[in-house]
């Protein structure tokens, strides 16, 4: 059945990207405030255990079987055709699978809670309390998991303004609720119950939002053979990539909890969460590349966009992560505590320094999706994650907490190799000159700026305050951005995007002052 009453107001890609960035900013603000607050009030060991519990939801997220992206794709497709029956078929099948997998996973882990927490080196938390909190986390996961298809519906019709508002509201409630339960003395027990409340809150709000975006949709778990076939055929590569990515993100935390202790999890997860949040800035900017890559048929234009976007996004991550790497220990000392910085500062420097070139990896990820080669993305994800896992197993027993940081630094080598692979095998380019000129010379220049920044930091006192920290960060950002942008302008071709942007800005400025 076709209908015309699918009443949604789609937003532009740029508008959607801005809303995504706004929700990310709120999320980072919540992290910035809550981390030192929780570390001080529930202790480092308690906070480490809290991180492990929240990481359980990340592992359990694999139970969506990659159907999230499938739901997005098919709802968007059928919405463009005004095919309400197609939307209901996909949503009903996805909801059925989510309910089945969510309940199955939660019940299984609920009954295995006593056994699983026995693997952890718990210091300030009793075994019985840890098992109880684990069971509550499983219940919260199941509720939150079922909200996934509802959350995808506004995104499918480019209503990221709605989903961003939902995430912002959740972060506000999380911050206020965390302050309340901790100040009332409920501790980690209260925080886990707060997560359960937020899961229910999120499910209700996303259900209402989905119904309002598409008034004719039936939000019921009614599977059909055709619907299940559609979502599973599309979701297999997404599921495999997601599975490997989850392992990459959370395995090191679990290994630290088992081999070193929950305190080490806190020292590692705080800088890791920070760098992953900042990486999200580049990922949000690069997400618009996928539809562009999909629409271009001329290989020269495709290569031009790939090379220039690689240079620009790499510049962005150099500008973001150079000051973070240089000043991480100072920042943690002021943000959390000097004691926490002593344990976590070096790890943070390692993680941030390894991320300076990761912006160069975003374009090939979007390219593989755009040209219909998701298997390549899966392959590079397996290589990177496998390298980290093997290195963790070798380095954590030998070097403790620092070993996890060393392992994290090894994975970018596969990203650099993939840049060459795309250039030589996808585009079949014979001359390496454009790649060297647009990517690797700016990369070397960026590392030079980072080395100079580290040297300049040694000239300052061991401990600096917020004013000097902000002053130093501003100078490092300005110098790194100026040097790398200048390098890109000098080495880029006449139709280089930065040159065009500067030229258009100059023309508009002259018109304004004339």
Short mmCIF file of C-alpha atoms in Angstrom, two decimals:
data_model
loop_
_atom_site.label_atom_id
_atom_site.label_comp_id
_atom_site.label_asym_id
_atom_site.label_seq_id
_atom_site.Cartn_x
_atom_site.Cartn_y
_atom_site.Cartn_z
CA UNK A 1 0.00 0.00 0.00
CA UNK A 2 1.25 3.47 -0.85
CA UNK A 3 0.33 6.57 1.02
CA UNK A 4 1.26 10.21 1.09
CA UNK A 5 0.76 10.88 4.78
CA UNK A 6 4.35 10.22 5.84
CA UNK A 7 4.64 13.68 7.35
CA UNK A 8 8.28 14.42 8.06
CA UNK A 9 10.32 17.50 7.33
CA UNK A 10 13.73 16.33 6.14
CA UNK A 11 16.76 18.43 6.96
CA UNK A 12 19.79 19.06 4.74
CA UNK A 13 22.97 17.06 5.17
CA UNK A 14 24.75 20.15 6.52
CA UNK A 15 21.97 20.81 9.01
CA UNK A 16 22.00 17.17 10.10
CA UNK A 17 25.78 17.28 10.56
CA UNK A 18 25.48 20.42 12.71
CA UNK A 19 22.84 18.78 14.90
CA UNK A 20 25.08 15.72 15.28
CA UNK A 21 27.95 17.95 16.32
CA UNK A 22 25.74 19.73 18.85
CA UNK A 23 24.69 16.45 20.49
CA UNK A 24 28.34 15.38 20.52
CA UNK A 25 29.29 18.64 22.21
CA UNK A 26 26.70 18.02 24.94
CA UNK A 27 27.93 14.45 25.36
CA UNK A 28 31.52 15.62 25.72
CA UNK A 29 30.44 18.28 28.20
CA UNK A 30 28.67 15.63 30.28
CA UNK A 31 31.80 13.45 30.18
CA UNK A 32 34.00 16.43 31.09
CA UNK A 33 31.90 17.20 34.16
CA UNK A 34 30.94 13.73 35.37
CA UNK A 35 34.31 11.97 35.14
CA UNK A 36 36.17 13.91 37.87
CA UNK A 37 32.97 14.15 39.93
CA UNK A 38 32.43 10.38 39.94
CA UNK A 39 36.11 9.54 40.46
CA UNK A 40 36.19 11.75 43.56
CA UNK A 41 32.92 10.45 45.04
CA UNK A 42 32.93 6.72 44.29
CA UNK A 43 36.70 6.18 44.10
CA UNK A 44 38.96 5.01 41.31
CA UNK A 45 38.20 1.32 41.81
CA UNK A 46 34.46 1.97 41.96
CA UNK A 47 34.60 4.12 38.84
CA UNK A 48 36.60 1.44 37.04
CA UNK A 49 33.94 -1.14 37.89
CA UNK A 50 31.23 1.28 36.75
CA UNK A 51 33.03 1.62 33.40
CA UNK A 52 33.21 -2.18 33.09
CA UNK A 53 29.46 -2.45 33.70
CA UNK A 54 28.66 0.18 31.07
CA UNK A 55 31.05 -1.62 28.71
CA UNK A 56 28.84 -4.72 29.01
CA UNK A 57 26.19 -2.87 27.01
CA UNK A 58 28.79 -2.23 24.32
CA UNK A 59 29.55 -5.93 24.03
CA UNK A 60 25.86 -6.82 24.07
CA UNK A 61 25.29 -4.31 21.29
CA UNK A 62 26.59 -7.00 18.96
CA UNK A 63 23.21 -8.68 19.34
CA UNK A 64 21.67 -6.25 16.86
CA UNK A 65 23.33 -8.35 14.12
CA UNK A 66 24.09 -5.27 12.05
CA UNK A 67 20.40 -4.56 11.53
CA UNK A 68 20.63 -0.92 12.63
CA UNK A 69 22.16 0.22 9.34
CA UNK A 70 19.80 -2.08 7.43
CA UNK A 71 16.81 -0.43 9.11
CA UNK A 72 18.16 3.02 8.29
CA UNK A 73 18.70 2.10 4.65
CA UNK A 74 15.34 0.47 3.98
CA UNK A 75 13.21 2.93 5.94
CA UNK A 76 14.88 5.77 4.03
CA UNK A 77 14.36 3.95 0.72
CA UNK A 78 10.70 3.10 1.28
CA UNK A 79 10.02 6.57 2.66
CA UNK A 80 11.28 8.10 -0.59
CA UNK A 81 8.78 5.85 -2.43
CA UNK A 82 5.94 6.69 -0.01
CA UNK A 83 5.69 2.93 0.58
CA UNK A 84 4.19 2.63 4.04
CA UNK A 85 3.82 -1.14 3.73
CA UNK A 86 7.56 -1.49 3.05
CA UNK A 87 8.43 0.61 6.10
CA UNK A 88 6.12 -1.42 8.34
CA UNK A 89 7.55 -4.66 6.97
CA UNK A 90 11.13 -3.64 7.77
CA UNK A 91 10.40 -2.05 11.14
CA UNK A 92 8.20 -4.94 12.28
CA UNK A 93 10.84 -7.52 11.34
CA UNK A 94 13.65 -5.52 12.98
CA UNK A 95 11.66 -5.02 16.19
CA UNK A 96 10.96 -8.76 16.37
CA UNK A 97 14.65 -9.63 16.02
CA UNK A 98 15.69 -6.96 18.53
CA UNK A 99 13.19 -8.20 21.11
CA UNK A 100 14.22 -11.83 20.63
CA UNK A 101 17.98 -11.18 20.75
CA UNK A 102 17.79 -8.60 23.55
CA UNK A 103 15.76 -10.81 25.87
CA UNK A 104 17.86 -13.89 25.09
CA UNK A 105 21.18 -12.12 25.75
CA UNK A 106 19.96 -10.38 28.90
CA UNK A 107 18.50 -13.54 30.45
CA UNK A 108 21.64 -15.53 29.67
CA UNK A 109 23.96 -12.99 31.28
CA UNK A 110 21.54 -12.43 34.15
CA UNK A 111 21.87 -16.06 35.22
CA UNK A 112 25.64 -16.07 34.60
CA UNK A 113 26.32 -12.92 36.66
CA UNK A 114 27.91 -14.67 39.66
CA UNK A 115 30.24 -16.63 37.43
CA UNK A 116 31.28 -13.67 35.25
CA UNK A 117 32.11 -11.22 38.06
CA UNK A 118 34.31 -13.89 39.58
CA UNK A 119 36.89 -13.15 36.86
CA UNK A 120 37.35 -9.55 38.05
CA UNK A 121 39.92 -8.40 40.59
CA UNK A 122 37.49 -6.56 42.91
CA UNK A 123 38.87 -4.56 45.82
CA UNK A 124 36.26 -2.18 47.28
CA UNK A 125 33.11 -3.96 46.01
CA UNK A 126 31.68 -7.22 47.35
CA UNK A 127 31.04 -10.12 45.02
CA UNK A 128 27.31 -10.18 45.78
CA UNK A 129 26.89 -6.44 45.09
CA UNK A 130 28.88 -6.72 41.86
CA UNK A 131 26.61 -9.57 40.66
CA UNK A 132 23.47 -7.59 41.54
CA UNK A 133 24.70 -4.52 39.64
CA UNK A 134 25.59 -6.72 36.69
CA UNK A 135 22.02 -8.08 36.57
CA UNK A 136 20.52 -4.58 36.68
CA UNK A 137 22.84 -3.59 33.83
CA UNK A 138 21.53 -6.53 31.77
CA UNK A 139 17.94 -5.37 32.30
CA UNK A 140 18.84 -1.81 31.31
CA UNK A 141 20.56 -3.10 28.19
CA UNK A 142 17.49 -5.06 27.05
CA UNK A 143 15.24 -2.02 27.38
CA UNK A 144 17.69 0.30 25.67
CA UNK A 145 18.36 -2.25 22.94
CA UNK A 146 14.70 -2.44 21.91
CA UNK A 147 14.64 1.34 21.39
CA UNK A 148 17.17 1.01 18.52
CA UNK A 149 14.65 0.69 15.63
CA UNK A 150 12.58 3.59 16.99
CA UNK A 151 15.70 5.77 17.17
CA UNK A 152 16.60 4.89 13.56
CA UNK A 153 13.31 6.13 12.09
CA UNK A 154 13.94 9.89 12.48
CA UNK A 155 17.51 9.41 11.24
CA UNK A 156 16.28 7.60 8.14
CA UNK A 157 14.31 10.68 7.07
CA UNK A 158 17.15 13.10 7.97
CA UNK A 159 15.45 14.33 11.14
CA UNK A 160 18.71 14.40 13.09
CA UNK A 161 17.37 17.46 14.88
CA UNK A 162 14.98 15.12 16.70
CA UNK A 163 17.52 12.44 17.59
CA UNK A 164 20.06 15.07 18.67
CA UNK A 165 17.52 16.69 20.98
CA UNK A 166 16.78 13.28 22.48
CA UNK A 167 20.47 12.65 23.16
CA UNK A 168 20.92 16.14 24.61
CA UNK A 169 17.92 15.62 26.92
CA UNK A 170 19.32 12.26 28.02
CA UNK A 171 22.71 13.81 28.84
CA UNK A 172 21.06 16.56 30.90
CA UNK A 173 19.06 13.98 32.87
CA UNK A 174 22.17 11.82 33.29
CA UNK A 175 24.26 14.66 34.73
CA UNK A 176 21.51 15.87 37.08
CA UNK A 177 20.63 12.32 38.13
CA UNK A 178 24.26 11.36 38.78
CA UNK A 179 24.77 14.39 41.01
CA UNK A 180 21.59 13.59 42.93
CA UNK A 181 22.21 9.88 43.56
CA UNK A 182 25.87 10.39 44.51
CA UNK A 183 25.14 13.29 46.87
CA UNK A 184 22.38 11.22 48.47
CA UNK A 185 24.93 8.52 49.22
CA UNK A 186 23.60 5.85 46.84
CA UNK A 187 27.01 5.50 45.16
CA UNK A 188 27.55 3.09 42.29
CA UNK A 189 24.31 1.29 43.18
CA UNK A 190 22.35 4.48 42.50
CA UNK A 191 24.25 5.14 39.26
CA UNK A 192 23.32 1.73 37.85
CA UNK A 193 19.65 2.25 38.77
CA UNK A 194 19.88 5.63 37.06
CA UNK A 195 21.03 3.85 33.89
CA UNK A 196 17.97 1.60 34.17
CA UNK A 197 15.71 4.65 34.48
CA UNK A 198 17.39 6.33 31.49
CA UNK A 199 16.88 3.19 29.38
CA UNK A 200 13.12 3.28 30.10
CA UNK A 201 13.05 7.05 29.49
CA UNK A 202 14.86 6.65 26.15
CA UNK A 203 12.56 3.83 25.00
CA UNK A 204 9.41 5.84 25.71
CA UNK A 205 10.69 9.05 24.10
CA UNK A 206 12.02 7.33 20.96
CA UNK A 207 8.73 5.44 20.58
CA UNK A 208 6.80 8.72 20.71
CA UNK A 209 9.23 10.45 18.33
CA UNK A 210 9.03 7.64 15.75
CA UNK A 211 5.24 7.75 15.78
CA UNK A 212 5.17 11.51 15.31
CA UNK A 213 7.69 11.49 12.45
CA UNK A 214 5.71 8.77 10.63
CA UNK A 215 2.08 8.86 11.81
CA UNK A 216 1.06 5.88 9.66
CA UNK A 217 3.74 3.50 10.89
CA UNK A 218 2.90 0.40 12.95
CA UNK A 219 5.47 0.12 15.73
CA UNK A 220 4.81 -3.55 16.44
CA UNK A 221 7.16 -6.61 16.33
CA UNK A 222 5.47 -8.35 13.38
CA UNK A 223 8.06 -10.24 11.28
CA UNK A 224 7.62 -11.25 7.65
CA UNK A 225 9.76 -13.53 5.53
CA UNK A 226 10.48 -10.77 3.02
CA UNK A 227 11.31 -8.24 5.75
CA UNK A 228 13.70 -10.61 7.53
CA UNK A 229 15.41 -11.42 4.24
CA UNK A 230 15.88 -7.73 3.44
CA UNK A 231 17.45 -6.73 6.72
CA UNK A 232 19.68 -9.79 7.11
CA UNK A 233 21.02 -9.65 3.55
CA UNK A 234 22.04 -6.05 4.09
CA UNK A 235 23.18 -6.30 7.70
CA UNK A 236 25.77 -9.10 7.51
CA UNK A 237 28.82 -6.94 6.70
CA UNK A 238 27.69 -4.24 9.10
CA UNK A 239 27.36 -6.85 11.85
CA UNK A 240 30.81 -8.30 11.26
CA UNK A 241 32.43 -4.85 11.19
CA UNK A 242 30.54 -3.85 14.32
CA UNK A 243 31.57 -7.04 16.11
CA UNK A 244 35.23 -6.44 15.39
CA UNK A 245 34.92 -2.75 16.31
CA UNK A 246 33.31 -3.53 19.66
CA UNK A 247 36.11 -5.98 20.42
CA UNK A 248 38.65 -3.29 19.50
CA UNK A 249 37.05 -0.77 21.84
CA UNK A 250 36.37 -2.89 24.91
CA UNK A 251 38.70 -5.89 25.02
CA UNK A 252 41.62 -3.90 26.39
CA UNK A 253 39.45 -2.72 29.29
CA UNK A 254 38.40 -6.27 30.12
CA UNK A 255 41.99 -7.50 29.95
CA UNK A 256 43.13 -4.69 32.25
CA UNK A 257 40.33 -5.53 34.70
CA UNK A 258 41.38 -9.19 34.74
CA UNK A 259 45.18 -8.85 34.61
CA UNK A 260 45.82 -5.58 36.46
CA UNK A 261 42.68 -4.51 38.37
CA UNK A 262 39.65 -2.24 38.07
CA UNK A 263 41.68 0.83 39.02
CA UNK A 264 43.72 0.38 35.83
CA UNK A 265 40.47 0.33 33.85
CA UNK A 266 39.67 3.82 35.12
CA UNK A 267 43.18 5.11 34.30
CA UNK A 268 42.90 3.75 30.76
CA UNK A 269 39.22 4.36 29.95
CA UNK A 270 39.21 8.08 30.81
CA UNK A 271 41.81 9.05 28.15
CA UNK A 272 40.39 6.47 25.73
CA UNK A 273 36.89 7.94 26.05
CA UNK A 274 38.30 11.42 25.47
CA UNK A 275 40.21 10.52 22.31
CA UNK A 276 37.26 8.55 20.91
CA UNK A 277 34.96 11.53 21.50
CA UNK A 278 37.37 13.88 19.74
CA UNK A 279 37.75 11.37 16.89
CA UNK A 280 33.99 11.64 16.50
CA UNK A 281 34.44 15.25 15.36
CA UNK A 282 36.40 14.16 12.31
CA UNK A 283 34.05 11.22 11.71
CA UNK A 284 31.04 13.55 11.71
CA UNK A 285 32.72 15.84 9.20
CA UNK A 286 33.69 12.90 6.99
CA UNK A 287 30.30 11.16 7.07
CA UNK A 288 29.04 13.43 4.26
CA UNK A 289 31.65 11.90 1.92
CA UNK A 290 29.85 8.58 1.50
CA UNK A 291 26.92 9.88 -0.60
CA UNK A 292 29.37 11.98 -2.63
CA UNK A 293 31.53 8.95 -3.37
CA UNK A 294 28.37 7.02 -4.31
CA UNK A 295 27.28 9.62 -6.87
CA UNK A 296 30.62 10.15 -8.68
CA UNK A 297 31.29 7.90 -11.68
CA UNK A 298 34.44 9.57 -13.05
CA UNK A 299 37.48 7.89 -11.48
CA UNK A 300 39.64 11.02 -11.71
CA UNK A 301 37.05 13.08 -9.83
CA UNK A 302 36.70 10.29 -7.30
CA UNK A 303 40.48 10.19 -6.74
CA UNK A 304 40.62 13.98 -6.50
CA UNK A 305 37.94 14.03 -3.80
CA UNK A 306 39.60 11.15 -1.96
CA UNK A 307 43.08 12.72 -1.87
CA UNK A 308 41.92 16.19 -0.88
CA UNK A 309 39.49 14.99 1.77
CA UNK A 310 42.25 12.80 3.19
CA UNK A 311 44.57 15.82 3.46
CA UNK A 312 41.89 18.06 4.99
CA UNK A 313 40.59 15.56 7.55
CA UNK A 314 44.14 14.62 8.53
CA UNK A 315 44.81 18.32 9.14
CA UNK A 316 41.75 18.43 11.41
CA UNK A 317 42.93 15.52 13.57
CA UNK A 318 46.48 16.93 13.77
CA UNK A 319 45.03 20.23 14.99
CA UNK A 320 42.80 18.46 17.55
CA UNK A 321 45.20 15.85 18.92
CA UNK A 322 48.58 17.64 18.91
CA UNK A 323 47.66 19.95 21.84
CA UNK A 324 45.83 17.07 23.55
CA UNK A 325 48.92 14.84 23.36
CA UNK A 326 51.30 17.56 24.55
CA UNK A 327 49.11 18.83 27.40
CA UNK A 328 47.22 15.69 28.41
CA UNK A 329 48.93 15.18 31.75
CA UNK A 330 48.47 18.86 32.65
CA UNK A 331 44.81 18.66 31.66
CA UNK A 332 44.11 15.51 33.71
CA UNK A 333 45.92 16.99 36.73
CA UNK A 334 43.68 20.07 36.65
CA UNK A 335 40.53 18.25 35.55
CA UNK A 336 40.55 15.21 37.83
CA UNK A 337 43.43 15.19 40.34
CA UNK A 338 47.26 15.13 40.47
CA UNK A 339 47.17 11.51 41.69
CA UNK A 340 44.98 10.43 38.77
CA UNK A 341 47.24 12.30 36.32
CA UNK A 342 50.27 10.43 37.63
CA UNK A 343 48.71 7.13 36.62
CA UNK A 344 46.74 8.20 33.53
CA UNK A 345 48.79 11.03 31.99
CA UNK A 346 51.31 8.94 30.06
CA UNK A 347 48.58 6.65 28.67
CA UNK A 348 46.62 9.69 27.54
CA UNK A 349 49.66 11.09 25.75
CA UNK A 350 50.18 7.78 23.92
CA UNK A 351 46.54 7.48 22.86
CA UNK A 352 46.25 11.10 21.70
CA UNK A 353 49.56 10.99 19.79
CA UNK A 354 48.43 7.84 17.95
CA UNK A 355 45.28 9.65 16.78
CA UNK A 356 46.90 12.62 15.03
CA UNK A 357 46.82 10.87 11.63
CA UNK A 358 43.53 9.00 12.02
CA UNK A 359 41.64 11.70 10.12
CA UNK A 360 43.38 10.36 7.00
CA UNK A 361 41.58 7.04 7.52
CA UNK A 362 38.02 8.46 7.44
CA UNK A 363 37.87 9.04 3.64
CA UNK A 364 38.79 5.47 2.69
CA UNK A 365 36.20 4.16 5.16
CA UNK A 366 33.49 6.26 3.49
CA UNK A 367 34.87 5.39 0.05
CA UNK A 368 34.51 1.65 0.65
CA UNK A 369 30.88 2.17 1.68
CA UNK A 370 30.19 4.48 -1.25
CA UNK A 371 31.59 2.23 -3.99
CA UNK A 372 29.95 -0.89 -2.56
CA UNK A 373 33.05 -2.54 -1.09
CA UNK A 374 32.18 -2.95 2.62
CA UNK A 375 34.24 -6.15 2.69
CA UNK A 376 37.39 -4.02 2.39
CA UNK A 377 36.34 -2.01 5.43
CA UNK A 378 35.71 -5.23 7.34
CA UNK A 379 39.16 -6.49 6.37
CA UNK A 380 41.01 -3.40 7.59
CA UNK A 381 38.95 -3.40 10.81
CA UNK A 382 39.93 -7.03 11.47
CA UNK A 383 43.62 -6.28 10.87
CA UNK A 384 43.65 -3.23 13.15
CA UNK A 385 41.62 -4.84 15.94
CA UNK A 386 43.57 -8.09 15.74
CA UNK A 387 46.84 -6.20 16.04
CA UNK A 388 45.63 -4.43 19.19
CA UNK A 389 44.30 -7.66 20.73
CA UNK A 390 47.51 -9.63 20.13
CA UNK A 391 49.62 -6.73 21.36
CA UNK A 392 47.40 -6.40 24.48
CA UNK A 393 47.90 -10.08 25.32
CA UNK A 394 51.68 -9.67 25.03
CA UNK A 395 52.24 -6.16 26.41
CA UNK A 396 49.75 -5.88 29.30
CA UNK A 397 51.27 -8.81 31.28
CA UNK A 398 54.75 -7.38 30.63
CA UNK A 399 54.13 -3.63 31.08
CA UNK A 400 50.79 -3.40 32.89
CA UNK A 401 48.72 -0.31 32.16
CA UNK A 402 51.33 1.15 29.80
CA UNK A 403 51.13 -2.01 27.69
CA UNK A 404 47.55 -1.20 26.68
CA UNK A 405 48.74 2.21 25.50
CA UNK A 406 51.61 0.73 23.49
CA UNK A 407 49.20 -1.72 21.85
CA UNK A 408 46.80 1.08 20.85
CA UNK A 409 49.65 2.90 19.09
CA UNK A 410 50.31 -0.02 16.73
CA UNK A 411 46.98 -0.03 14.88
CA UNK A 412 47.50 3.12 12.69
CA UNK A 413 50.07 1.24 10.60
CA UNK A 414 47.21 -0.62 8.88
CA UNK A 415 45.48 2.66 8.12
CA UNK A 416 48.60 4.00 6.40
CA UNK A 417 48.89 0.76 4.42
CA UNK A 418 45.24 1.11 3.38
CA UNK A 419 45.86 4.62 2.03
CA UNK A 420 48.44 3.09 -0.34
CA UNK A 421 46.07 0.22 -1.17
CA UNK A 422 43.28 2.58 -2.19
CA UNK A 423 45.60 4.74 -4.27
CA UNK A 424 47.29 1.88 -6.09
CA UNK A 425 44.62 -0.84 -6.29
CA UNK A 426 41.31 1.07 -6.28
CA UNK A 427 42.37 4.03 -8.44
CA UNK A 428 45.24 2.24 -10.24
CA UNK A 429 47.45 5.33 -10.00
CA UNK A 430 51.00 4.74 -11.20
CA UNK A 431 52.73 7.89 -9.97
CA UNK A 432 52.98 8.27 -6.17
CA UNK A 433 53.67 12.02 -6.53
CA UNK A 434 50.10 13.29 -5.79
CA UNK A 435 49.82 11.02 -2.74
CA UNK A 436 53.18 12.13 -1.38
CA UNK A 437 52.49 15.79 -2.11
CA UNK A 438 48.96 15.99 -0.68
CA UNK A 439 49.15 13.46 2.17
CA UNK A 440 52.60 12.37 3.29
CA UNK A 441 54.47 15.68 3.16
CA UNK A 442 51.72 17.36 5.26
CA UNK A 443 51.85 14.31 7.57
CA UNK A 444 55.59 14.76 8.13
CA UNK A 445 55.04 18.49 8.63
CA UNK A 446 52.38 17.77 11.24
CA UNK A 447 54.68 15.44 13.16
CA UNK A 448 57.30 18.19 13.09
CA UNK A 449 54.82 20.61 14.67
CA UNK A 450 54.00 18.04 17.36
CA UNK A 451 57.68 17.46 18.15
CA UNK A 452 58.27 21.22 18.41
CA UNK A 453 55.25 21.52 20.73
CA UNK A 454 56.58 18.79 23.04
CA UNK A 455 59.95 20.57 23.17
CA UNK A 456 58.32 23.90 24.00
CA UNK A 457 56.36 22.27 26.86
CA UNK A 458 59.66 21.21 28.48
CA UNK A 459 60.59 24.90 28.80
CA UNK A 460 57.63 25.57 31.11
CA UNK A 461 57.29 24.65 34.80
CA UNK A 462 56.27 21.09 35.64
CA UNK A 463 52.87 22.28 36.86
CA UNK A 464 50.85 24.94 35.04
CA UNK A 465 47.39 26.38 35.71
CA UNK A 466 44.28 26.63 33.59
CA UNK A 467 45.24 29.99 32.06
CA UNK A 468 48.62 28.76 30.87
CA UNK A 469 47.05 25.49 29.68
CA UNK A 470 44.50 27.35 27.55
CA UNK A 471 47.18 29.76 26.28
CA UNK A 472 49.46 26.86 25.29
CA UNK A 473 46.64 24.91 23.64
CA UNK A 474 45.61 27.96 21.61
CA UNK A 475 49.17 28.54 20.42
CA UNK A 476 49.70 24.88 19.48
CA UNK A 477 46.39 24.82 17.59
CA UNK A 478 47.20 28.05 15.77
CA UNK A 479 50.73 27.02 14.79
CA UNK A 480 49.76 23.48 13.72
CA UNK A 481 46.76 24.67 11.72
CA UNK A 482 48.71 27.51 10.11
CA UNK A 483 51.64 25.34 9.09
CA UNK A 484 49.56 22.45 7.76
CA UNK A 485 47.04 24.62 5.91
CA UNK A 486 49.90 26.59 4.34
CA UNK A 487 51.52 23.30 3.32
CA UNK A 488 48.26 22.15 1.72
CA UNK A 489 47.80 25.46 -0.12
CA UNK A 490 51.37 25.49 -1.44
CA UNK A 491 51.43 21.84 -2.53
CA UNK A 492 47.81 21.55 -3.68
CA UNK A 493 46.65 21.98 -7.26
CA UNK A 494 44.80 25.04 -8.58
CA UNK A 495 41.42 23.38 -7.93
CA UNK A 496 42.40 22.39 -4.39
CA UNK A 497 39.33 22.79 -2.11
CA UNK A 498 41.23 24.96 0.38
CA UNK A 499 42.42 27.27 -2.39
CA UNK A 500 38.89 27.58 -3.72
CA UNK A 501 37.58 28.28 -0.20
CA UNK A 502 40.23 30.93 0.44
CA UNK A 503 39.57 32.51 -2.96
CA UNK A 504 35.81 32.68 -2.39
CA UNK A 505 36.32 34.08 1.12
CA UNK A 506 38.65 36.75 -0.24
CA UNK A 507 36.11 37.79 -2.90
CA UNK A 508 33.28 37.99 -0.35
CA UNK A 509 35.44 39.99 2.05
CA UNK A 510 36.33 42.51 -0.69
CA UNK A 511 32.65 42.93 -1.54
CA UNK A 512 31.83 43.55 2.11
CA UNK A 513 34.45 46.29 2.55
CA UNK A 514 33.95 47.93 -0.86
#
